[in-house]
Amino acid sequence: MSGLPSELPSPSLLIEADALDRNLRAMQETCDAAGVELWPHAKTHKMVPVLRRQLELGAKGATCAKLGEAEALLESGVRRIFLAHSLADVRVAPRLRALAGKLDELILAVTSERHGAVLEDVLSAADLRVSVLMAVDTGLGREGARGPEAAARLAASIRRSSRMDLMGLYTHEGHAYTAGDSRQLAEQAHATLAACAAEAGGDLPLWPGCSVTAAWMAGLSGVKAVRPGSYVFGDLFLAEMTRVMPAEAVALSVLATVVDRPEPGLALIDAGSKVFSSDKTPDGLSARCVEHPGLVVKRLSEEHGFLTGPGVDDLPVGARLRFTPAHVCPVVNLASRTHVVRNGELLATWPVDARGRSD
Ligand SMILES: Cc1ncc(COP(=O)(O)O)c(C=O)c1O
């Protein structure tokens, strides 16, 4: 990018229009080449225009974490949504019914037998019968059946339900972010998922989902759909920890200003944990400066980032710099809008439509 639009407030989130579009196209092309459906996870961008573009390029549907996120993104024209979370509150029944009425296909997650029993009550209250994907834990240690026997029991319990139609198995192999070899991890997670599918019976398709592994997973047997999220923008986890995308491909940065240099070796910027979130890379980085990659933010208070590294003492107070955040998803969720730029020109300002919609 040459120059920064001078009219932008600081701090603010910048989206490089061309980099974003390249990332969206590349993932869609990978899926098309493998004959696999793309159901991108909207939790990363939470923005109607981004989802609209994903659908335009060929995404079959969208994955959402929460009901609120799905409701806020309906305006994109999305007609198929997978809610990849353990829905367990009977009070949401009217909202669930309303959402289902606005879609061609609503897929829900069943994450254990215990959860399935509660979901059954939610579906009865909503008077709905829906397709479900059952969760398998492939190493993250979060939701999902632990191993083939548990998967078989979970599948059997879903098949006994009059409100759920079992249509496949899903996993979120998020432990890929800290694995050394993402291809090997994809193969291991796939083997676990396939073993659970074999035990569950019925030749069920596989739905893995993670930006680190999506390109590998798309080529593996039995995979029907992938659900990557953070690939749209990228961050330090994707560009540095896992190296699944080059630094130049990262499409979102935080514009921030050097507001003071209180002592040698330290500059303060006007973006703290309320902008970068508390997520850090395993080596302790909250963000890295785009213009001076040796400069890093390792410490945050609410409204300040502590910038250190070679050349920090040469930074003038008032300097505007861009930063790649450690983990982009919470950063977007903390902002009310983003600014889309190309070659230093401001093209559009997009509200973060589903910001804070964790309900
Ligand atoms: C259930 C589920 N699916 C898909 C994703 C997308 O993963 P990523 O952002 O690594 O692409 C996530 C991310 O947290 C998730 O929790």
Tab-separated table of C-alpha atoms and ligand atoms in Angstrom:
chain	number	residue	atom	x	y	z
A	1	MET	CA	0.000	0.000	0.000
A	2	SER	CA	1.399	3.422	-0.841
A	3	GLY	CA	0.517	5.964	1.852
A	4	LEU	CA	-2.366	5.976	4.291
A	5	PRO	CA	-5.610	7.858	3.746
A	6	SER	CA	-5.128	10.979	5.888
A	7	GLU	CA	-8.808	11.279	6.800
A	8	LEU	CA	-8.876	8.079	8.871
A	9	PRO	CA	-9.153	8.282	12.641
A	10	SER	CA	-6.579	6.555	14.832
A	11	PRO	CA	-6.751	3.811	15.823
A	12	SER	CA	-8.764	2.227	13.033
A	13	LEU	CA	-8.893	-1.007	11.081
A	14	LEU	CA	-7.739	-0.972	7.465
A	15	ILE	CA	-8.648	-3.601	4.921
A	16	GLU	CA	-6.526	-3.832	1.773
A	17	ALA	CA	-9.239	-4.379	-0.854
A	18	ASP	CA	-7.068	-6.285	-3.330
A	19	ALA	CA	-5.430	-8.521	-0.718
A	20	LEU	CA	-8.842	-9.417	0.708
A	21	ASP	CA	-10.196	-10.306	-2.706
A	22	ARG	CA	-7.109	-12.396	-3.514
A	23	ASN	CA	-7.526	-14.342	-0.269
A	24	LEU	CA	-11.233	-14.943	-0.926
A	25	ARG	CA	-10.573	-16.082	-4.500
A	26	ALA	CA	-7.633	-18.319	-3.599
A	27	MET	CA	-9.654	-20.291	-1.026
A	28	GLN	CA	-12.624	-20.609	-3.352
A	29	GLU	CA	-10.350	-21.795	-6.187
A	30	THR	CA	-8.722	-24.374	-3.895
A	31	CYS	CA	-12.150	-25.721	-2.942
A	32	ASP	CA	-13.444	-25.687	-6.523
A	33	ALA	CA	-10.360	-27.551	-7.766
A	34	ALA	CA	-10.895	-30.226	-5.091
A	35	GLY	CA	-14.660	-30.409	-5.642
A	36	VAL	CA	-15.275	-29.453	-2.020
A	37	GLU	CA	-17.877	-26.994	-0.712
A	38	LEU	CA	-16.702	-23.817	1.028
A	39	TRP	CA	-18.750	-22.766	4.064
A	40	PRO	CA	-16.487	-19.958	5.352
A	41	HIS	CA	-16.753	-19.125	9.029
A	42	ALA	CA	-18.150	-15.589	9.312
A	43	LYS	CA	-16.878	-15.174	12.888
A	44	THR	CA	-13.677	-13.611	11.548
A	45	HIS	CA	-15.101	-10.789	9.441
A	46	LYS	CA	-18.679	-10.421	10.765
A	47	MET	CA	-19.404	-8.140	7.802
A	48	VAL	CA	-22.214	-8.314	5.255
A	49	PRO	CA	-20.111	-7.143	2.261
A	50	VAL	CA	-17.448	-9.783	2.903
A	51	LEU	CA	-19.969	-12.601	3.178
A	52	ARG	CA	-21.764	-11.308	0.078
A	53	ARG	CA	-18.468	-11.499	-1.848
A	54	GLN	CA	-17.739	-15.010	-0.539
A	55	LEU	CA	-21.149	-16.148	-1.780
A	56	GLU	CA	-20.677	-14.380	-5.112
A	57	LEU	CA	-17.377	-16.230	-5.609
A	58	GLY	CA	-19.065	-19.576	-4.967
A	59	ALA	CA	-19.311	-20.298	-1.237
A	60	LYS	CA	-22.152	-22.780	-0.725
A	61	GLY	CA	-23.187	-21.328	2.627
A	62	ALA	CA	-21.767	-19.670	5.726
A	63	THR	CA	-20.716	-21.002	9.087
A	64	CYS	CA	-21.664	-18.843	12.061
A	65	ALA	CA	-20.745	-19.263	15.699
A	66	LYS	CA	-23.913	-17.868	17.199
A	67	LEU	CA	-27.522	-17.183	16.384
A	68	GLY	CA	-26.948	-13.435	16.713
A	69	GLU	CA	-24.101	-13.553	14.238
A	70	ALA	CA	-26.307	-15.374	11.739
A	71	GLU	CA	-29.185	-12.913	12.248
A	72	ALA	CA	-26.894	-9.933	11.692
A	73	LEU	CA	-25.505	-11.378	8.453
A	74	LEU	CA	-28.801	-12.362	6.790
A	75	GLU	CA	-28.715	-9.132	4.819
A	76	SER	CA	-25.891	-10.622	2.733
A	77	GLY	CA	-28.489	-12.826	1.054
A	78	VAL	CA	-27.017	-15.996	2.601
A	79	ARG	CA	-29.488	-18.892	2.299
A	80	ARG	CA	-27.534	-21.708	3.983
A	81	ILE	CA	-26.021	-21.489	7.445
A	82	PHE	CA	-24.251	-23.972	9.669
A	83	LEU	CA	-24.387	-22.844	13.310
A	84	ALA	CA	-21.235	-24.496	14.622
A	85	HIS	CA	-21.893	-24.166	18.326
A	86	SER	CA	-23.655	-26.060	21.103
A	87	LEU	CA	-27.069	-24.377	21.068
A	88	ALA	CA	-28.386	-25.115	24.558
A	89	ASP	CA	-30.904	-22.451	25.523
A	90	VAL	CA	-34.576	-23.192	25.069
A	91	ARG	CA	-35.319	-19.455	25.226
A	92	VAL	CA	-33.848	-19.015	21.739
A	93	ALA	CA	-36.521	-21.252	20.189
A	94	PRO	CA	-38.541	-18.381	18.619
A	95	ARG	CA	-35.370	-16.829	17.154
A	96	LEU	CA	-34.234	-20.185	15.846
A	97	ARG	CA	-37.583	-20.767	14.180
A	98	ALA	CA	-37.499	-17.289	12.629
A	99	LEU	CA	-33.962	-17.870	11.332
A	100	ALA	CA	-34.869	-21.244	9.857
A	101	GLY	CA	-37.803	-19.590	8.084
A	102	LYS	CA	-35.457	-17.194	6.311
A	103	LEU	CA	-33.072	-19.874	5.031
A	104	ASP	CA	-33.118	-22.716	2.522
A	105	GLU	CA	-30.941	-24.764	4.846
A	106	LEU	CA	-30.114	-24.451	8.538
A	107	ILE	CA	-27.644	-26.962	9.935
A	108	LEU	CA	-27.092	-27.255	13.676
A	109	ALA	CA	-24.280	-28.828	15.672
A	110	VAL	CA	-24.670	-31.680	18.137
A	111	THR	CA	-21.595	-31.749	20.313
A	112	SER	CA	-22.311	-34.627	22.742
A	113	GLU	CA	-25.161	-36.888	23.863
A	114	ARG	CA	-25.708	-34.578	26.830
A	115	HIS	CA	-25.921	-31.593	24.523
A	116	GLY	CA	-28.128	-33.475	22.037
A	117	ALA	CA	-30.757	-34.035	24.737
A	118	VAL	CA	-30.971	-30.292	25.413
A	119	LEU	CA	-30.976	-29.463	21.699
A	120	GLU	CA	-33.917	-31.833	21.315
A	121	ASP	CA	-35.849	-29.647	23.794
A	122	VAL	CA	-34.860	-26.479	21.925
A	123	LEU	CA	-36.049	-27.983	18.632
A	124	SER	CA	-39.324	-29.176	20.185
A	125	ALA	CA	-39.952	-25.681	21.558
A	126	ALA	CA	-39.223	-24.264	18.104
A	127	ASP	CA	-41.254	-27.031	16.447
A	128	LEU	CA	-38.398	-27.657	14.018
A	129	ARG	CA	-36.778	-30.660	12.448
A	130	VAL	CA	-33.260	-29.853	11.192
A	131	SER	CA	-30.141	-31.359	9.678
A	132	VAL	CA	-27.285	-31.721	12.132
A	133	LEU	CA	-23.554	-32.317	12.013
A	134	MET	CA	-22.066	-34.131	14.982
A	135	ALA	CA	-18.863	-32.819	16.513
A	136	VAL	CA	-15.681	-34.849	16.839
A	137	ASP	CA	-12.691	-33.694	18.862
A	138	THR	CA	-9.615	-34.261	16.715
A	139	GLY	CA	-7.121	-32.894	19.239
A	140	LEU	CA	-8.186	-29.395	20.253
A	141	GLY	CA	-9.809	-30.783	23.390
A	142	ARG	CA	-12.954	-28.662	23.110
A	143	GLU	CA	-16.390	-29.915	21.985
A	144	GLY	CA	-17.046	-33.231	20.271
A	145	ALA	CA	-16.942	-36.992	20.638
A	146	ARG	CA	-13.694	-38.327	22.051
A	147	GLY	CA	-12.875	-41.280	19.810
A	148	PRO	CA	-14.799	-43.700	17.565
A	149	GLU	CA	-16.829	-45.430	20.298
A	150	ALA	CA	-18.189	-42.155	21.623
A	151	ALA	CA	-18.863	-41.091	18.027
A	152	ALA	CA	-20.869	-44.260	17.405
A	153	ARG	CA	-22.948	-43.647	20.555
A	154	LEU	CA	-23.518	-40.020	19.606
A	155	ALA	CA	-24.556	-40.984	16.060
A	156	ALA	CA	-26.977	-43.601	17.420
A	157	SER	CA	-28.570	-41.117	19.815
A	158	ILE	CA	-29.056	-38.582	16.996
A	159	ARG	CA	-30.618	-41.257	14.789
A	160	ARG	CA	-33.170	-41.980	17.516
A	161	SER	CA	-34.298	-38.340	17.476
A	162	SER	CA	-37.394	-37.302	15.555
A	163	ARG	CA	-36.116	-33.729	15.331
A	164	MET	CA	-32.619	-34.238	13.890
A	165	ASP	CA	-31.287	-35.679	10.651
A	166	LEU	CA	-27.645	-36.671	10.884
A	167	MET	CA	-25.828	-35.415	7.788
A	168	GLY	CA	-22.154	-35.648	8.697
A	169	LEU	CA	-19.306	-35.161	11.146
A	170	TYR	CA	-17.466	-31.915	11.801
A	171	THR	CA	-14.392	-30.862	13.705
A	172	HIS	CA	-12.460	-27.675	14.378
A	173	GLU	CA	-8.808	-28.653	14.246
A	174	GLY	CA	-7.696	-25.378	15.858
A	175	HIS	CA	-4.696	-27.044	17.510
A	176	ALA	CA	-3.137	-26.718	14.021
A	177	TYR	CA	-2.171	-23.148	14.987
A	178	THR	CA	0.515	-24.390	17.328
A	179	ALA	CA	1.530	-27.558	15.464
A	180	GLY	CA	4.848	-27.654	13.643
A	181	ASP	CA	3.658	-29.316	10.447
A	182	SER	CA	0.167	-28.309	9.320
A	183	ARG	CA	-0.029	-30.942	6.594
A	184	GLN	CA	0.765	-33.713	9.052
A	185	LEU	CA	-1.742	-32.298	11.507
A	186	ALA	CA	-4.420	-32.153	8.804
A	187	GLU	CA	-3.769	-35.806	7.988
A	188	GLN	CA	-3.961	-36.821	11.653
A	189	ALA	CA	-7.174	-34.861	12.249
A	190	HIS	CA	-8.647	-36.311	9.067
A	191	ALA	CA	-7.730	-39.857	10.145
A	192	THR	CA	-9.483	-39.329	13.501
A	193	LEU	CA	-12.550	-37.865	11.827
A	194	ALA	CA	-12.662	-40.694	9.261
A	195	ALA	CA	-12.282	-43.337	11.996
A	196	CYS	CA	-15.207	-41.774	13.878
A	197	ALA	CA	-17.260	-41.658	10.660
A	198	ALA	CA	-16.556	-45.354	10.016
A	199	GLU	CA	-17.758	-46.248	13.499
A	200	ALA	CA	-20.809	-43.972	13.194
A	201	GLY	CA	-21.821	-45.841	10.013
A	202	GLY	CA	-23.868	-44.688	7.066
A	203	ASP	CA	-20.999	-43.277	5.009
A	204	LEU	CA	-21.285	-39.811	6.533
A	205	PRO	CA	-19.383	-36.916	4.915
A	206	LEU	CA	-16.660	-34.995	6.756
A	207	TRP	CA	-16.678	-31.264	7.525
A	208	PRO	CA	-13.310	-30.156	8.934
A	209	GLY	CA	-12.730	-26.446	9.494
A	210	CYS	CA	-9.635	-24.327	10.012
A	211	SER	CA	-7.665	-21.865	7.856
A	212	VAL	CA	-4.367	-23.597	8.658
A	213	THR	CA	-5.466	-26.955	7.285
A	214	ALA	CA	-8.220	-26.078	4.771
A	215	ALA	CA	-6.086	-26.453	1.642
A	216	TRP	CA	-4.801	-29.886	2.771
A	217	MET	CA	-8.173	-31.068	4.014
A	218	ALA	CA	-9.890	-30.160	0.737
A	219	GLY	CA	-7.875	-32.880	-0.995
A	220	LEU	CA	-8.555	-35.680	1.507
A	221	SER	CA	-11.099	-38.460	1.038
A	222	GLY	CA	-14.631	-38.087	2.344
A	223	VAL	CA	-14.317	-34.334	2.880
A	224	LYS	CA	-17.466	-32.636	1.659
A	225	ALA	CA	-16.971	-29.109	2.976
A	226	VAL	CA	-14.389	-26.930	4.733
A	227	ARG	CA	-15.065	-23.974	7.049
A	228	PRO	CA	-12.003	-21.717	7.279
A	229	GLY	CA	-12.495	-18.301	8.879
A	230	SER	CA	-9.370	-16.239	9.442
A	231	TYR	CA	-7.936	-16.825	5.938
A	232	VAL	CA	-9.933	-13.806	4.735
A	233	PHE	CA	-7.601	-11.353	6.481
A	234	GLY	CA	-4.743	-13.362	7.975
A	235	ASP	CA	-2.757	-12.393	11.062
A	236	LEU	CA	0.517	-13.244	12.814
A	237	PHE	CA	-0.735	-16.762	13.516
A	238	LEU	CA	-1.265	-17.450	9.820
A	239	ALA	CA	1.692	-15.466	8.471
A	240	GLU	CA	4.356	-16.212	11.120
A	241	MET	CA	3.413	-19.104	13.377
A	242	THR	CA	2.029	-21.473	10.765
A	243	ARG	CA	3.310	-19.726	7.616
A	244	VAL	CA	0.286	-20.750	5.612
A	245	MET	CA	0.193	-17.284	4.058
A	246	PRO	CA	2.960	-14.781	3.252
A	247	ALA	CA	3.070	-11.506	5.222
A	248	GLU	CA	2.123	-9.595	2.015
A	249	ALA	CA	-1.148	-11.518	1.825
A	250	VAL	CA	-2.369	-10.231	5.193
A	251	ALA	CA	-5.313	-7.989	4.322
A	252	LEU	CA	-6.157	-6.311	7.620
A	253	SER	CA	-4.025	-4.007	9.719
A	254	VAL	CA	-4.545	-1.737	12.685
A	255	LEU	CA	-3.671	1.889	11.981
A	256	ALA	CA	-2.282	3.412	15.180
A	257	THR	CA	-0.370	6.531	16.190
A	258	VAL	CA	2.780	6.967	18.264
A	259	VAL	CA	1.471	9.144	21.084
A	260	ASP	CA	4.624	9.388	23.242
A	261	ARG	CA	8.150	8.121	23.851
A	262	PRO	CA	8.409	8.116	27.639
A	263	GLU	CA	11.917	6.567	27.873
A	264	PRO	CA	14.619	5.266	25.546
A	265	GLY	CA	13.608	2.029	23.878
A	266	LEU	CA	9.876	2.519	24.313
A	267	ALA	CA	7.165	4.188	22.265
A	268	LEU	CA	3.515	4.217	23.214
A	269	ILE	CA	0.833	3.827	20.579
A	270	ASP	CA	-2.857	4.661	20.935
A	271	ALA	CA	-4.051	1.073	20.481
A	272	GLY	CA	-4.143	-1.208	23.506
A	273	SER	CA	-6.101	-4.249	24.567
A	274	LYS	CA	-9.374	-2.563	23.576
A	275	VAL	CA	-8.125	-2.728	19.992
A	276	PHE	CA	-5.765	-5.721	19.813
A	277	SER	CA	-7.632	-7.917	22.355
A	278	SER	CA	-5.630	-9.955	24.847
A	279	ASP	CA	-4.728	-12.703	22.360
A	280	LYS	CA	-0.996	-13.134	21.779
A	281	THR	CA	1.214	-15.440	19.745
A	282	PRO	CA	2.969	-18.135	21.804
A	283	ASP	CA	6.110	-15.967	21.777
A	284	GLY	CA	4.186	-13.127	23.388
A	285	LEU	CA	3.433	-10.783	20.481
A	286	SER	CA	0.211	-8.782	20.337
A	287	ALA	CA	1.173	-7.167	17.030
A	288	ARG	CA	4.017	-6.444	14.599
A	289	CYS	CA	4.562	-3.167	12.748
A	290	VAL	CA	4.038	-3.468	8.992
A	291	GLU	CA	6.350	-0.598	8.008
A	292	HIS	CA	9.148	-1.589	10.449
A	293	PRO	CA	8.824	-5.352	11.037
A	294	GLY	CA	11.462	-5.274	13.803
A	295	LEU	CA	9.082	-3.211	15.936
A	296	VAL	CA	6.677	-5.241	18.026
A	297	VAL	CA	3.940	-4.778	20.612
A	298	LYS	CA	4.373	-7.221	23.476
A	299	ARG	CA	2.630	-5.419	26.289
A	300	LEU	CA	-0.754	-3.697	26.360
A	301	SER	CA	-2.839	-1.673	28.707
A	302	GLU	CA	-6.380	-0.774	27.763
A	303	GLU	CA	-5.596	2.267	25.609
A	304	HIS	CA	-1.842	1.893	25.078
A	305	GLY	CA	0.378	-0.476	23.173
A	306	PHE	CA	4.041	-0.666	24.266
A	307	LEU	CA	6.134	-0.572	21.100
A	308	THR	CA	9.723	-1.785	21.270
A	309	GLY	CA	12.471	-2.877	18.902
A	310	PRO	CA	15.256	-1.474	16.742
A	311	GLY	CA	14.740	2.142	15.668
A	312	VAL	CA	11.944	2.829	18.125
A	313	ASP	CA	13.776	5.932	19.417
A	314	ASP	CA	13.688	7.445	15.928
A	315	LEU	CA	9.899	7.409	15.718
A	316	PRO	CA	8.391	10.887	15.865
A	317	VAL	CA	5.449	11.417	18.189
A	318	GLY	CA	2.456	11.601	15.854
A	319	ALA	CA	3.792	8.948	13.433
A	320	ARG	CA	1.010	6.792	12.003
A	321	LEU	CA	1.926	3.148	11.540
A	322	ARG	CA	0.144	-0.077	10.637
A	323	PHE	CA	0.224	-3.241	12.731
A	324	THR	CA	-0.571	-6.867	12.006
A	325	PRO	CA	-2.443	-8.275	15.007
A	326	ALA	CA	-1.615	-11.657	16.550
A	327	HIS	CA	-5.167	-12.974	16.074
A	328	VAL	CA	-7.491	-11.077	13.772
A	329	CYS	CA	-10.940	-12.431	14.823
A	330	PRO	CA	-11.254	-10.699	18.223
A	331	VAL	CA	-9.729	-7.513	16.770
A	332	VAL	CA	-12.571	-7.182	14.245
A	333	ASN	CA	-15.130	-7.975	16.943
A	334	LEU	CA	-13.800	-5.039	18.999
A	335	ALA	CA	-14.251	-2.503	16.191
A	336	SER	CA	-17.486	-0.883	15.060
A	337	ARG	CA	-16.250	-0.312	11.503
A	338	THR	CA	-13.454	-1.040	9.065
A	339	HIS	CA	-11.991	1.091	6.288
A	340	VAL	CA	-11.367	-0.436	2.888
A	341	VAL	CA	-8.369	1.021	1.071
A	342	ARG	CA	-6.460	0.676	-2.187
A	343	ASN	CA	-3.191	2.476	-2.954
A	344	GLY	CA	-3.679	4.937	-0.133
A	345	GLU	CA	-7.207	5.776	-1.206
A	346	LEU	CA	-10.246	5.163	1.006
A	347	LEU	CA	-12.781	3.136	-0.986
A	348	ALA	CA	-15.444	2.365	1.615
A	349	THR	CA	-16.226	2.204	5.317
A	350	TRP	CA	-17.986	-0.974	6.380
A	351	PRO	CA	-19.776	-1.439	9.692
A	352	VAL	CA	-18.903	-4.630	11.560
A	353	ASP	CA	-22.489	-5.837	11.297
A	354	ALA	CA	-22.270	-8.754	13.702
A	355	ARG	CA	-19.908	-7.041	16.135
A	356	GLY	CA	-20.521	-8.295	19.666
A	357	ARG	CA	-23.270	-10.669	18.489
A	358	SER	CA	-22.194	-13.518	20.725
A	359	ASP	CA	-25.818	-13.996	21.738
B	1	LIG	C1	-16.208	-24.526	14.867
B	1	LIG	C2	-15.248	-23.693	14.083
B	1	LIG	N1	-15.186	-23.865	12.749
B	1	LIG	C3	-14.347	-23.144	11.981
B	1	LIG	C4	-13.498	-22.202	12.540
B	1	LIG	C5	-12.600	-21.411	11.652
B	1	LIG	O1	-11.267	-21.525	12.006
B	1	LIG	P1	-10.131	-20.565	11.472
B	1	LIG	O2	-10.433	-19.199	11.921
B	1	LIG	O3	-8.911	-21.151	12.019
B	1	LIG	O4	-10.146	-20.650	10.008
B	1	LIG	C6	-13.533	-22.007	13.933
B	1	LIG	C7	-12.650	-21.029	14.577
B	1	LIG	O5	-12.585	-20.845	15.755
B	1	LIG	C8	-14.427	-22.771	14.725
B	1	LIG	O6	-14.488	-22.619	16.059
